[in-house]
JSON list of C-alpha atoms in Angstrom, two decimals:
[
{"chain": "A", "resi": 966, "resn": "GLY", "atom": "CA", "xyz": [41.29, -48.32, -130.85]},
{"chain": "A", "resi": 967, "resn": "ALA", "atom": "CA", "xyz": [41.94, -47.50, -135.01]},
{"chain": "A", "resi": 968, "resn": "VAL", "atom": "CA", "xyz": [45.14, -48.87, -134.95]},
{"chain": "A", "resi": 969, "resn": "VAL", "atom": "CA", "xyz": [47.03, -50.16, -138.27]},
{"chain": "A", "resi": 970, "resn": "SER", "atom": "CA", "xyz": [50.64, -51.07, -138.56]},
{"chain": "A", "resi": 971, "resn": "GLN", "atom": "CA", "xyz": [52.96, -51.93, -141.65]},
{"chain": "A", "resi": 972, "resn": "HIS", "atom": "CA", "xyz": [55.61, -54.13, -141.75]},
{"chain": "A", "resi": 973, "resn": "PRO", "atom": "CA", "xyz": [58.61, -53.69, -142.22]},
{"chain": "A", "resi": 974, "resn": "SER", "atom": "CA", "xyz": [59.20, -50.20, -141.31]},
{"chain": "A", "resi": 975, "resn": "ARG", "atom": "CA", "xyz": [61.99, -49.80, -142.71]},
{"chain": "A", "resi": 976, "resn": "VAL", "atom": "CA", "xyz": [63.80, -51.71, -146.01]},
{"chain": "A", "resi": 977, "resn": "ILE", "atom": "CA", "xyz": [66.82, -51.68, -148.41]},
{"chain": "A", "resi": 978, "resn": "CYS", "atom": "CA", "xyz": [67.22, -54.03, -151.22]},
{"chain": "A", "resi": 979, "resn": "LYS", "atom": "CA", "xyz": [68.98, -53.67, -154.01]},
{"chain": "A", "resi": 980, "resn": "SER", "atom": "CA", "xyz": [67.79, -52.81, -157.92]},
{"chain": "A", "resi": 981, "resn": "GLY", "atom": "CA", "xyz": [65.72, -55.39, -159.31]},
{"chain": "A", "resi": 982, "resn": "THR", "atom": "CA", "xyz": [64.54, -56.81, -156.47]},
{"chain": "A", "resi": 983, "resn": "SER", "atom": "CA", "xyz": [60.81, -57.20, -155.11]},
{"chain": "A", "resi": 984, "resn": "VAL", "atom": "CA", "xyz": [59.97, -55.48, -151.84]},
{"chain": "A", "resi": 985, "resn": "LYS", "atom": "CA", "xyz": [56.74, -56.52, -150.09]},
{"chain": "A", "resi": 986, "resn": "ILE", "atom": "CA", "xyz": [54.97, -54.17, -147.52]},
{"chain": "A", "resi": 987, "resn": "GLU", "atom": "CA", "xyz": [51.92, -55.34, -145.41]},
{"chain": "A", "resi": 988, "resn": "CYS", "atom": "CA", "xyz": [48.81, -53.50, -143.47]},
{"chain": "A", "resi": 989, "resn": "ARG", "atom": "CA", "xyz": [47.35, -54.42, -140.71]},
{"chain": "A", "resi": 990, "resn": "SER", "atom": "CA", "xyz": [44.49, -52.90, -139.50]},
{"chain": "A", "resi": 991, "resn": "LEU", "atom": "CA", "xyz": [44.38, -54.35, -135.57]},
{"chain": "A", "resi": 992, "resn": "ASP", "atom": "CA", "xyz": [41.34, -53.78, -134.01]},
{"chain": "A", "resi": 993, "resn": "PHE", "atom": "CA", "xyz": [38.51, -53.12, -136.62]},
{"chain": "A", "resi": 994, "resn": "GLN", "atom": "CA", "xyz": [38.01, -54.55, -140.07]},
{"chain": "A", "resi": 995, "resn": "ALA", "atom": "CA", "xyz": [38.81, -51.93, -143.14]},
{"chain": "A", "resi": 996, "resn": "THR", "atom": "CA", "xyz": [36.62, -53.26, -146.29]},
{"chain": "A", "resi": 997, "resn": "THR", "atom": "CA", "xyz": [38.26, -50.32, -148.22]},
{"chain": "A", "resi": 998, "resn": "MET", "atom": "CA", "xyz": [42.35, -50.26, -147.81]},
{"chain": "A", "resi": 999, "resn": "PHE", "atom": "CA", "xyz": [44.87, -46.79, -149.40]},
{"chain": "A", "resi": 1000, "resn": "TRP", "atom": "CA", "xyz": [48.68, -46.53, -150.77]},
{"chain": "A", "resi": 1001, "resn": "TYR", "atom": "CA", "xyz": [50.26, -43.59, -150.54]},
{"chain": "A", "resi": 1002, "resn": "ARG", "atom": "CA", "xyz": [53.54, -42.54, -151.40]},
{"chain": "A", "resi": 1003, "resn": "GLN", "atom": "CA", "xyz": [55.38, -39.45, -150.08]},
{"chain": "A", "resi": 1004, "resn": "PHE", "atom": "CA", "xyz": [58.61, -38.43, -151.18]},
{"chain": "A", "resi": 1005, "resn": "PRO", "atom": "CA", "xyz": [61.24, -35.63, -149.04]},
{"chain": "A", "resi": 1006, "resn": "LYS", "atom": "CA", "xyz": [59.24, -32.57, -148.30]},
{"chain": "A", "resi": 1007, "resn": "GLN", "atom": "CA", "xyz": [56.48, -33.62, -150.82]},
{"chain": "A", "resi": 1008, "resn": "SER", "atom": "CA", "xyz": [52.51, -34.03, -150.18]},
{"chain": "A", "resi": 1009, "resn": "LEU", "atom": "CA", "xyz": [51.14, -37.41, -149.66]},
{"chain": "A", "resi": 1010, "resn": "MET", "atom": "CA", "xyz": [50.00, -39.30, -153.60]},
{"chain": "A", "resi": 1011, "resn": "LEU", "atom": "CA", "xyz": [47.28, -41.80, -153.37]},
{"chain": "A", "resi": 1012, "resn": "MET", "atom": "CA", "xyz": [49.09, -44.47, -155.38]},
{"chain": "A", "resi": 1013, "resn": "ALA", "atom": "CA", "xyz": [45.59, -47.01, -155.27]},
{"chain": "A", "resi": 1014, "resn": "THR", "atom": "CA", "xyz": [42.56, -47.53, -153.59]},
{"chain": "A", "resi": 1015, "resn": "SER", "atom": "CA", "xyz": [42.12, -51.66, -152.23]},
{"chain": "A", "resi": 1016, "resn": "ASN", "atom": "CA", "xyz": [39.27, -52.95, -151.72]},
{"chain": "A", "resi": 1017, "resn": "GLU", "atom": "CA", "xyz": [38.86, -56.69, -149.78]},
{"chain": "A", "resi": 1018, "resn": "GLY", "atom": "CA", "xyz": [38.68, -59.36, -152.36]},
{"chain": "A", "resi": 1019, "resn": "SER", "atom": "CA", "xyz": [38.44, -57.15, -155.85]},
{"chain": "A", "resi": 1020, "resn": "LYS", "atom": "CA", "xyz": [40.97, -55.69, -157.55]},
{"chain": "A", "resi": 1021, "resn": "ALA", "atom": "CA", "xyz": [42.70, -52.14, -156.66]},
{"chain": "A", "resi": 1022, "resn": "THR", "atom": "CA", "xyz": [42.29, -49.08, -158.20]},
{"chain": "A", "resi": 1023, "resn": "TYR", "atom": "CA", "xyz": [45.46, -47.29, -159.04]},
{"chain": "A", "resi": 1024, "resn": "GLU", "atom": "CA", "xyz": [45.52, -43.23, -159.62]},
{"chain": "A", "resi": 1025, "resn": "GLN", "atom": "CA", "xyz": [46.81, -42.16, -163.04]},
{"chain": "A", "resi": 1026, "resn": "GLY", "atom": "CA", "xyz": [50.37, -42.54, -163.90]},
{"chain": "A", "resi": 1027, "resn": "VAL", "atom": "CA", "xyz": [50.82, -45.39, -161.26]},
{"chain": "A", "resi": 1028, "resn": "GLU", "atom": "CA", "xyz": [51.82, -48.88, -162.60]},
{"chain": "A", "resi": 1029, "resn": "LYS", "atom": "CA", "xyz": [49.78, -51.97, -161.90]},
{"chain": "A", "resi": 1030, "resn": "ASP", "atom": "CA", "xyz": [51.66, -54.04, -162.85]},
{"chain": "A", "resi": 1031, "resn": "LYS", "atom": "CA", "xyz": [54.72, -52.44, -160.32]},
{"chain": "A", "resi": 1032, "resn": "PHE", "atom": "CA", "xyz": [52.81, -51.86, -157.67]},
{"chain": "A", "resi": 1033, "resn": "LEU", "atom": "CA", "xyz": [50.88, -55.31, -157.01]},
{"chain": "A", "resi": 1034, "resn": "ILE", "atom": "CA", "xyz": [48.16, -54.90, -154.46]},
{"chain": "A", "resi": 1035, "resn": "ASN", "atom": "CA", "xyz": [46.82, -57.46, -152.98]},
{"chain": "A", "resi": 1036, "resn": "HIS", "atom": "CA", "xyz": [43.65, -57.11, -150.15]},
{"chain": "A", "resi": 1037, "resn": "ALA", "atom": "CA", "xyz": [42.51, -60.78, -148.90]},
{"chain": "A", "resi": 1038, "resn": "SER", "atom": "CA", "xyz": [40.65, -59.88, -145.66]},
{"chain": "A", "resi": 1039, "resn": "LEU", "atom": "CA", "xyz": [38.97, -57.45, -144.07]},
{"chain": "A", "resi": 1040, "resn": "THR", "atom": "CA", "xyz": [42.52, -56.52, -141.69]},
{"chain": "A", "resi": 1041, "resn": "LEU", "atom": "CA", "xyz": [45.09, -57.17, -144.67]},
{"chain": "A", "resi": 1042, "resn": "SER", "atom": "CA", "xyz": [46.24, -55.56, -147.58]},
{"chain": "A", "resi": 1043, "resn": "THR", "atom": "CA", "xyz": [49.75, -56.16, -149.18]},
{"chain": "A", "resi": 1044, "resn": "LEU", "atom": "CA", "xyz": [51.45, -53.84, -151.36]},
{"chain": "A", "resi": 1045, "resn": "THR", "atom": "CA", "xyz": [54.38, -55.41, -153.46]},
{"chain": "A", "resi": 1046, "resn": "VAL", "atom": "CA", "xyz": [56.55, -53.16, -155.56]},
{"chain": "A", "resi": 1047, "resn": "THR", "atom": "CA", "xyz": [58.35, -55.56, -158.25]},
{"chain": "A", "resi": 1048, "resn": "SER", "atom": "CA", "xyz": [61.89, -54.57, -159.87]},
{"chain": "A", "resi": 1049, "resn": "ALA", "atom": "CA", "xyz": [62.30, -52.09, -157.71]},
{"chain": "A", "resi": 1050, "resn": "HIS", "atom": "CA", "xyz": [64.68, -49.50, -158.68]},
{"chain": "A", "resi": 1051, "resn": "PRO", "atom": "CA", "xyz": [66.33, -46.23, -157.47]},
{"chain": "A", "resi": 1052, "resn": "GLU", "atom": "CA", "xyz": [63.75, -43.54, -157.93]},
{"chain": "A", "resi": 1053, "resn": "ASP", "atom": "CA", "xyz": [60.99, -45.79, -156.57]},
{"chain": "A", "resi": 1054, "resn": "SER", "atom": "CA", "xyz": [62.89, -45.00, -153.06]},
{"chain": "A", "resi": 1055, "resn": "SER", "atom": "CA", "xyz": [60.34, -43.07, -150.75]},
{"chain": "A", "resi": 1056, "resn": "PHE", "atom": "CA", "xyz": [58.09, -42.94, -147.72]},
{"chain": "A", "resi": 1057, "resn": "TYR", "atom": "CA", "xyz": [55.08, -45.79, -148.08]},
{"chain": "A", "resi": 1058, "resn": "ILE", "atom": "CA", "xyz": [52.14, -45.45, -146.41]},
{"chain": "A", "resi": 1059, "resn": "CYS", "atom": "CA", "xyz": [48.53, -47.01, -145.67]},
{"chain": "A", "resi": 1060, "resn": "SER", "atom": "CA", "xyz": [45.49, -46.49, -144.03]},
{"chain": "A", "resi": 1061, "resn": "ALA", "atom": "CA", "xyz": [42.53, -48.02, -143.69]},
{"chain": "A", "resi": 1062, "resn": "SER", "atom": "CA", "xyz": [38.90, -46.73, -143.64]},
{"chain": "A", "resi": 1063, "resn": "ARG", "atom": "CA", "xyz": [37.25, -47.82, -141.24]},
{"chain": "A", "resi": 1064, "resn": "VAL", "atom": "CA", "xyz": [33.11, -47.25, -141.25]},
{"chain": "A", "resi": 1065, "resn": "SER", "atom": "CA", "xyz": [30.91, -46.14, -137.87]},
{"chain": "A", "resi": 1066, "resn": "GLY", "atom": "CA", "xyz": [27.41, -45.42, -139.20]},
{"chain": "A", "resi": 1067, "resn": "ASP", "atom": "CA", "xyz": [27.36, -42.31, -141.67]},
{"chain": "A", "resi": 1068, "resn": "TYR", "atom": "CA", "xyz": [30.85, -41.68, -141.45]},
{"chain": "A", "resi": 1069, "resn": "ASN", "atom": "CA", "xyz": [34.13, -43.22, -142.52]},
{"chain": "A", "resi": 1070, "resn": "GLU", "atom": "CA", "xyz": [37.81, -42.38, -141.07]},
{"chain": "A", "resi": 1071, "resn": "GLN", "atom": "CA", "xyz": [40.77, -42.70, -142.42]},
{"chain": "A", "resi": 1072, "resn": "PHE", "atom": "CA", "xyz": [43.80, -43.93, -140.01]},
{"chain": "A", "resi": 1073, "resn": "PHE", "atom": "CA", "xyz": [47.25, -44.49, -140.93]},
{"chain": "A", "resi": 1074, "resn": "GLY", "atom": "CA", "xyz": [49.67, -47.03, -140.61]},
{"chain": "A", "resi": 1075, "resn": "PRO", "atom": "CA", "xyz": [53.02, -45.60, -139.56]},
{"chain": "A", "resi": 1076, "resn": "GLY", "atom": "CA", "xyz": [55.27, -46.10, -142.80]},
{"chain": "A", "resi": 1077, "resn": "THR", "atom": "CA", "xyz": [57.49, -48.04, -144.68]},
{"chain": "A", "resi": 1078, "resn": "ARG", "atom": "CA", "xyz": [60.70, -46.33, -145.96]},
{"chain": "A", "resi": 1079, "resn": "LEU", "atom": "CA", "xyz": [61.80, -47.92, -148.82]},
{"chain": "A", "resi": 1080, "resn": "THR", "atom": "CA", "xyz": [65.68, -47.34, -150.25]},
{"chain": "A", "resi": 1081, "resn": "VAL", "atom": "CA", "xyz": [66.65, -48.96, -153.61]},
{"chain": "A", "resi": 1082, "resn": "LEU", "atom": "CA", "xyz": [70.36, -49.01, -154.47]},
{"chain": "B", "resi": 1098, "resn": "GLN", "atom": "CA", "xyz": [37.47, -31.00, -159.86]},
{"chain": "B", "resi": 1099, "resn": "LYS", "atom": "CA", "xyz": [37.07, -30.78, -156.38]},
{"chain": "B", "resi": 1100, "resn": "GLU", "atom": "CA", "xyz": [39.67, -29.45, -154.51]},
{"chain": "B", "resi": 1101, "resn": "VAL", "atom": "CA", "xyz": [41.22, -28.35, -150.74]},
{"chain": "B", "resi": 1102, "resn": "GLU", "atom": "CA", "xyz": [43.60, -25.33, -150.35]},
{"chain": "B", "resi": 1103, "resn": "GLN", "atom": "CA", "xyz": [45.44, -24.71, -147.11]},
{"chain": "B", "resi": 1104, "resn": "ASN", "atom": "CA", "xyz": [47.90, -21.97, -147.11]},
{"chain": "B", "resi": 1105, "resn": "SER", "atom": "CA", "xyz": [51.49, -23.31, -146.63]},
{"chain": "B", "resi": 1106, "resn": "GLY", "atom": "CA", "xyz": [52.55, -21.08, -144.15]},
{"chain": "B", "resi": 1107, "resn": "PRO", "atom": "CA", "xyz": [55.04, -21.42, -141.88]},
{"chain": "B", "resi": 1108, "resn": "LEU", "atom": "CA", "xyz": [52.87, -19.96, -139.42]},
{"chain": "B", "resi": 1109, "resn": "SER", "atom": "CA", "xyz": [54.45, -19.00, -136.65]},
{"chain": "B", "resi": 1110, "resn": "VAL", "atom": "CA", "xyz": [52.82, -18.59, -133.45]},
{"chain": "B", "resi": 1111, "resn": "PRO", "atom": "CA", "xyz": [54.40, -17.93, -129.91]},
{"chain": "B", "resi": 1112, "resn": "GLU", "atom": "CA", "xyz": [54.11, -20.59, -127.52]},
{"chain": "B", "resi": 1113, "resn": "GLY", "atom": "CA", "xyz": [50.94, -20.23, -125.08]},
{"chain": "B", "resi": 1114, "resn": "ALA", "atom": "CA", "xyz": [49.37, -18.51, -127.76]},
{"chain": "B", "resi": 1115, "resn": "ILE", "atom": "CA", "xyz": [46.19, -19.75, -129.89]},
{"chain": "B", "resi": 1116, "resn": "ALA", "atom": "CA", "xyz": [47.72, -21.54, -133.57]},
{"chain": "B", "resi": 1117, "resn": "SER", "atom": "CA", "xyz": [44.73, -20.65, -136.03]},
{"chain": "B", "resi": 1118, "resn": "LEU", "atom": "CA", "xyz": [44.56, -22.81, -139.15]},
{"chain": "B", "resi": 1119, "resn": "ASN", "atom": "CA", "xyz": [42.27, -22.44, -142.16]},
{"chain": "B", "resi": 1120, "resn": "CYS", "atom": "CA", "xyz": [40.92, -24.66, -145.14]},
{"chain": "B", "resi": 1121, "resn": "THR", "atom": "CA", "xyz": [38.46, -24.24, -147.88]},
{"chain": "B", "resi": 1122, "resn": "TYR", "atom": "CA", "xyz": [37.42, -26.75, -150.14]},
{"chain": "B", "resi": 1123, "resn": "SER", "atom": "CA", "xyz": [35.51, -26.24, -153.66]},
{"chain": "B", "resi": 1124, "resn": "ASP", "atom": "CA", "xyz": [32.63, -29.38, -153.35]},
{"chain": "B", "resi": 1125, "resn": "ARG", "atom": "CA", "xyz": [29.64, -28.47, -151.72]},
{"chain": "B", "resi": 1126, "resn": "VAL", "atom": "CA", "xyz": [28.14, -32.08, -151.15]},
{"chain": "B", "resi": 1127, "resn": "SER", "atom": "CA", "xyz": [30.97, -32.48, -148.98]},
{"chain": "B", "resi": 1128, "resn": "GLN", "atom": "CA", "xyz": [29.71, -34.06, -145.72]},
{"chain": "B", "resi": 1129, "resn": "SER", "atom": "CA", "xyz": [32.53, -35.04, -143.39]},
{"chain": "B", "resi": 1130, "resn": "PHE", "atom": "CA", "xyz": [36.03, -33.04, -142.92]},
{"chain": "B", "resi": 1131, "resn": "PHE", "atom": "CA", "xyz": [39.20, -33.88, -141.14]},
{"chain": "B", "resi": 1132, "resn": "TRP", "atom": "CA", "xyz": [42.59, -32.33, -139.61]},
{"chain": "B", "resi": 1133, "resn": "TYR", "atom": "CA", "xyz": [45.49, -34.68, -139.16]},
{"chain": "B", "resi": 1134, "resn": "ARG", "atom": "CA", "xyz": [48.81, -33.64, -137.76]},
{"chain": "B", "resi": 1135, "resn": "GLN", "atom": "CA", "xyz": [51.78, -34.89, -139.71]},
{"chain": "B", "resi": 1136, "resn": "TYR", "atom": "CA", "xyz": [55.54, -34.53, -137.77]},
{"chain": "B", "resi": 1137, "resn": "SER", "atom": "CA", "xyz": [58.63, -34.81, -139.90]},
{"chain": "B", "resi": 1138, "resn": "GLY", "atom": "CA", "xyz": [59.10, -38.70, -141.59]},
{"chain": "B", "resi": 1139, "resn": "LYS", "atom": "CA", "xyz": [56.16, -39.77, -139.48]},
{"chain": "B", "resi": 1140, "resn": "SER", "atom": "CA", "xyz": [52.82, -40.97, -141.07]},
{"chain": "B", "resi": 1141, "resn": "PRO", "atom": "CA", "xyz": [49.65, -38.70, -140.69]},
{"chain": "B", "resi": 1142, "resn": "GLU", "atom": "CA", "xyz": [48.01, -38.79, -137.15]},
{"chain": "B", "resi": 1143, "resn": "LEU", "atom": "CA", "xyz": [44.27, -38.13, -137.10]},
{"chain": "B", "resi": 1144, "resn": "ILE", "atom": "CA", "xyz": [43.69, -35.27, -134.56]},
{"chain": "B", "resi": 1145, "resn": "MET", "atom": "CA", "xyz": [39.92, -33.90, -134.83]},
{"chain": "B", "resi": 1146, "resn": "SER", "atom": "CA", "xyz": [36.62, -34.98, -137.12]},
{"chain": "B", "resi": 1147, "resn": "ILE", "atom": "CA", "xyz": [33.94, -32.95, -137.77]},
{"chain": "B", "resi": 1148, "resn": "TYR", "atom": "CA", "xyz": [31.00, -33.01, -139.74]},
{"chain": "B", "resi": 1149, "resn": "SER", "atom": "CA", "xyz": [28.23, -30.72, -138.49]},
{"chain": "B", "resi": 1150, "resn": "ASN", "atom": "CA", "xyz": [28.18, -27.22, -138.59]},
{"chain": "B", "resi": 1151, "resn": "GLY", "atom": "CA", "xyz": [29.93, -25.22, -135.44]},
{"chain": "B", "resi": 1152, "resn": "ASP", "atom": "CA", "xyz": [32.47, -25.88, -132.94]},
{"chain": "B", "resi": 1153, "resn": "LYS", "atom": "CA", "xyz": [33.95, -29.38, -131.85]},
{"chain": "B", "resi": 1154, "resn": "GLU", "atom": "CA", "xyz": [36.25, -29.30, -128.88]},
{"chain": "B", "resi": 1155, "resn": "ASP", "atom": "CA", "xyz": [38.61, -32.25, -127.98]},
{"chain": "B", "resi": 1156, "resn": "GLY", "atom": "CA", "xyz": [41.28, -30.82, -125.09]},
{"chain": "B", "resi": 1157, "resn": "ARG", "atom": "CA", "xyz": [42.97, -28.23, -126.33]},
{"chain": "B", "resi": 1158, "resn": "PHE", "atom": "CA", "xyz": [42.23, -28.45, -130.28]},
{"chain": "B", "resi": 1159, "resn": "THR", "atom": "CA", "xyz": [38.57, -26.95, -131.71]},
{"chain": "B", "resi": 1160, "resn": "ALA", "atom": "CA", "xyz": [37.61, -27.54, -135.20]},
{"chain": "B", "resi": 1161, "resn": "GLN", "atom": "CA", "xyz": [35.11, -25.23, -136.47]},
{"chain": "B", "resi": 1162, "resn": "LEU", "atom": "CA", "xyz": [32.77, -25.86, -139.77]},
{"chain": "B", "resi": 1163, "resn": "ASN", "atom": "CA", "xyz": [30.98, -23.23, -141.96]},
{"chain": "B", "resi": 1164, "resn": "LYS", "atom": "CA", "xyz": [29.45, -25.25, -144.80]},
{"chain": "B", "resi": 1165, "resn": "ALA", "atom": "CA", "xyz": [27.71, -22.24, -146.22]},
{"chain": "B", "resi": 1166, "resn": "SER", "atom": "CA", "xyz": [30.92, -20.85, -146.54]},
{"chain": "B", "resi": 1167, "resn": "GLN", "atom": "CA", "xyz": [32.72, -24.08, -147.19]},
{"chain": "B", "resi": 1168, "resn": "TYR", "atom": "CA", "xyz": [35.60, -23.34, -144.81]},
{"chain": "B", "resi": 1169, "resn": "VAL", "atom": "CA", "xyz": [37.25, -25.41, -141.92]},
{"chain": "B", "resi": 1170, "resn": "SER", "atom": "CA", "xyz": [39.31, -24.65, -139.57]},
{"chain": "B", "resi": 1171, "resn": "LEU", "atom": "CA", "xyz": [41.53, -26.05, -136.67]},
{"chain": "B", "resi": 1172, "resn": "LEU", "atom": "CA", "xyz": [42.59, -23.92, -133.28]},
{"chain": "B", "resi": 1173, "resn": "ILE", "atom": "CA", "xyz": [45.04, -25.12, -130.81]},
{"chain": "B", "resi": 1174, "resn": "ARG", "atom": "CA", "xyz": [44.82, -23.66, -127.73]},
{"chain": "B", "resi": 1175, "resn": "ASP", "atom": "CA", "xyz": [48.07, -23.14, -125.06]},
{"chain": "B", "resi": 1176, "resn": "SER", "atom": "CA", "xyz": [50.27, -23.83, -127.95]},
{"chain": "B", "resi": 1177, "resn": "GLN", "atom": "CA", "xyz": [53.90, -25.80, -127.38]},
{"chain": "B", "resi": 1178, "resn": "PRO", "atom": "CA", "xyz": [56.69, -26.82, -128.94]},
{"chain": "B", "resi": 1179, "resn": "SER", "atom": "CA", "xyz": [55.49, -30.22, -129.34]},
{"chain": "B", "resi": 1180, "resn": "ASP", "atom": "CA", "xyz": [52.28, -28.57, -131.53]},
{"chain": "B", "resi": 1181, "resn": "SER", "atom": "CA", "xyz": [55.14, -27.85, -134.18]},
{"chain": "B", "resi": 1182, "resn": "ALA", "atom": "CA", "xyz": [53.89, -30.15, -137.27]},
{"chain": "B", "resi": 1183, "resn": "THR", "atom": "CA", "xyz": [52.84, -29.96, -140.93]},
{"chain": "B", "resi": 1184, "resn": "TYR", "atom": "CA", "xyz": [48.88, -29.65, -140.62]},
{"chain": "B", "resi": 1185, "resn": "LEU", "atom": "CA", "xyz": [46.67, -31.00, -143.05]},
{"chain": "B", "resi": 1186, "resn": "CYS", "atom": "CA", "xyz": [43.15, -31.06, -144.15]},
{"chain": "B", "resi": 1187, "resn": "ALA", "atom": "CA", "xyz": [41.38, -33.48, -145.26]},
{"chain": "B", "resi": 1188, "resn": "VAL", "atom": "CA", "xyz": [37.43, -33.75, -146.96]},
{"chain": "B", "resi": 1189, "resn": "VAL", "atom": "CA", "xyz": [36.05, -36.97, -147.76]},
{"chain": "B", "resi": 1190, "resn": "GLY", "atom": "CA", "xyz": [34.89, -38.00, -151.35]},
{"chain": "B", "resi": 1191, "resn": "ASP", "atom": "CA", "xyz": [31.47, -39.07, -152.01]},
{"chain": "B", "resi": 1192, "resn": "MET", "atom": "CA", "xyz": [30.64, -42.86, -152.12]},
{"chain": "B", "resi": 1193, "resn": "ASP", "atom": "CA", "xyz": [31.34, -43.47, -155.33]},
{"chain": "B", "resi": 1194, "resn": "SER", "atom": "CA", "xyz": [35.10, -42.37, -155.19]},
{"chain": "B", "resi": 1195, "resn": "ASN", "atom": "CA", "xyz": [35.53, -45.20, -151.94]},
{"chain": "B", "resi": 1196, "resn": "TYR", "atom": "CA", "xyz": [35.27, -42.12, -149.98]},
{"chain": "B", "resi": 1197, "resn": "GLN", "atom": "CA", "xyz": [38.58, -41.30, -150.77]},
{"chain": "B", "resi": 1198, "resn": "LEU", "atom": "CA", "xyz": [40.40, -38.01, -148.95]},
{"chain": "B", "resi": 1199, "resn": "ILE", "atom": "CA", "xyz": [40.81, -35.30, -150.94]},
{"chain": "B", "resi": 1200, "resn": "TRP", "atom": "CA", "xyz": [43.92, -33.40, -149.41]},
{"chain": "B", "resi": 1201, "resn": "GLY", "atom": "CA", "xyz": [44.91, -30.02, -148.88]},
{"chain": "B", "resi": 1202, "resn": "ALA", "atom": "CA", "xyz": [48.45, -29.39, -149.18]},
{"chain": "B", "resi": 1203, "resn": "GLY", "atom": "CA", "xyz": [49.27, -29.09, -145.52]},
{"chain": "B", "resi": 1204, "resn": "THR", "atom": "CA", "xyz": [49.94, -25.54, -143.28]},
{"chain": "B", "resi": 1205, "resn": "LYS", "atom": "CA", "xyz": [53.51, -26.05, -141.43]},
{"chain": "B", "resi": 1206, "resn": "LEU", "atom": "CA", "xyz": [53.32, -25.18, -137.74]},
{"chain": "B", "resi": 1207, "resn": "ILE", "atom": "CA", "xyz": [56.09, -23.49, -135.60]},
{"chain": "B", "resi": 1208, "resn": "ILE", "atom": "CA", "xyz": [55.49, -23.27, -132.46]},
{"chain": "B", "resi": 1209, "resn": "LYS", "atom": "CA", "xyz": [58.00, -20.63, -130.65]},
{"chain": "B", "resi": 1210, "resn": "PRO", "atom": "CA", "xyz": [59.22, -21.04, -126.87]}
]
């Protein structure tokens, strides 16, 4: 159990276009999902925390109007990179939080590699 | 500010030996601790969760938690070349933070054949 999928796995787009990334928890309901970004040879950077049915909470320095997050159901969150530019090229990874009793574990999707030309 | 500290490595261990990875954390109220493995170019994979003081074993992996010393470790027995990866220690923040993970920078482990 605890499988998280992401789609697409890889996307190449032109500068100025928008890209939508989907994150799904396949076998559990996730009240909370997280979006991370990771540049080559660097640590994971949390971008935002997404709760089902409410607005996402963005980390300092992350533009909420550029990175639109929607968490419409307990199994689906989407991240839209609007007006993408080459500096947005990165590895975007979502995680979903599974609560079991008093415990809470995060499971990661396989990631989406975005290249903006 | 809550912090999680790990030695960045690389830690080089011969095949078949025990690899020992260490992590310290600053927040005394933390209750949940995790080890993730991340291969280059891939997303992190949860390999161990530990919530109580003491040892927790799963196959070749043993997590050890000492809340008094604010210390959590991961032992990998009979290390294999396929264990070569970056190991990330993470601690859950409190409920007010939506259970965000506070991450260490990771330790790069290299298993030499």
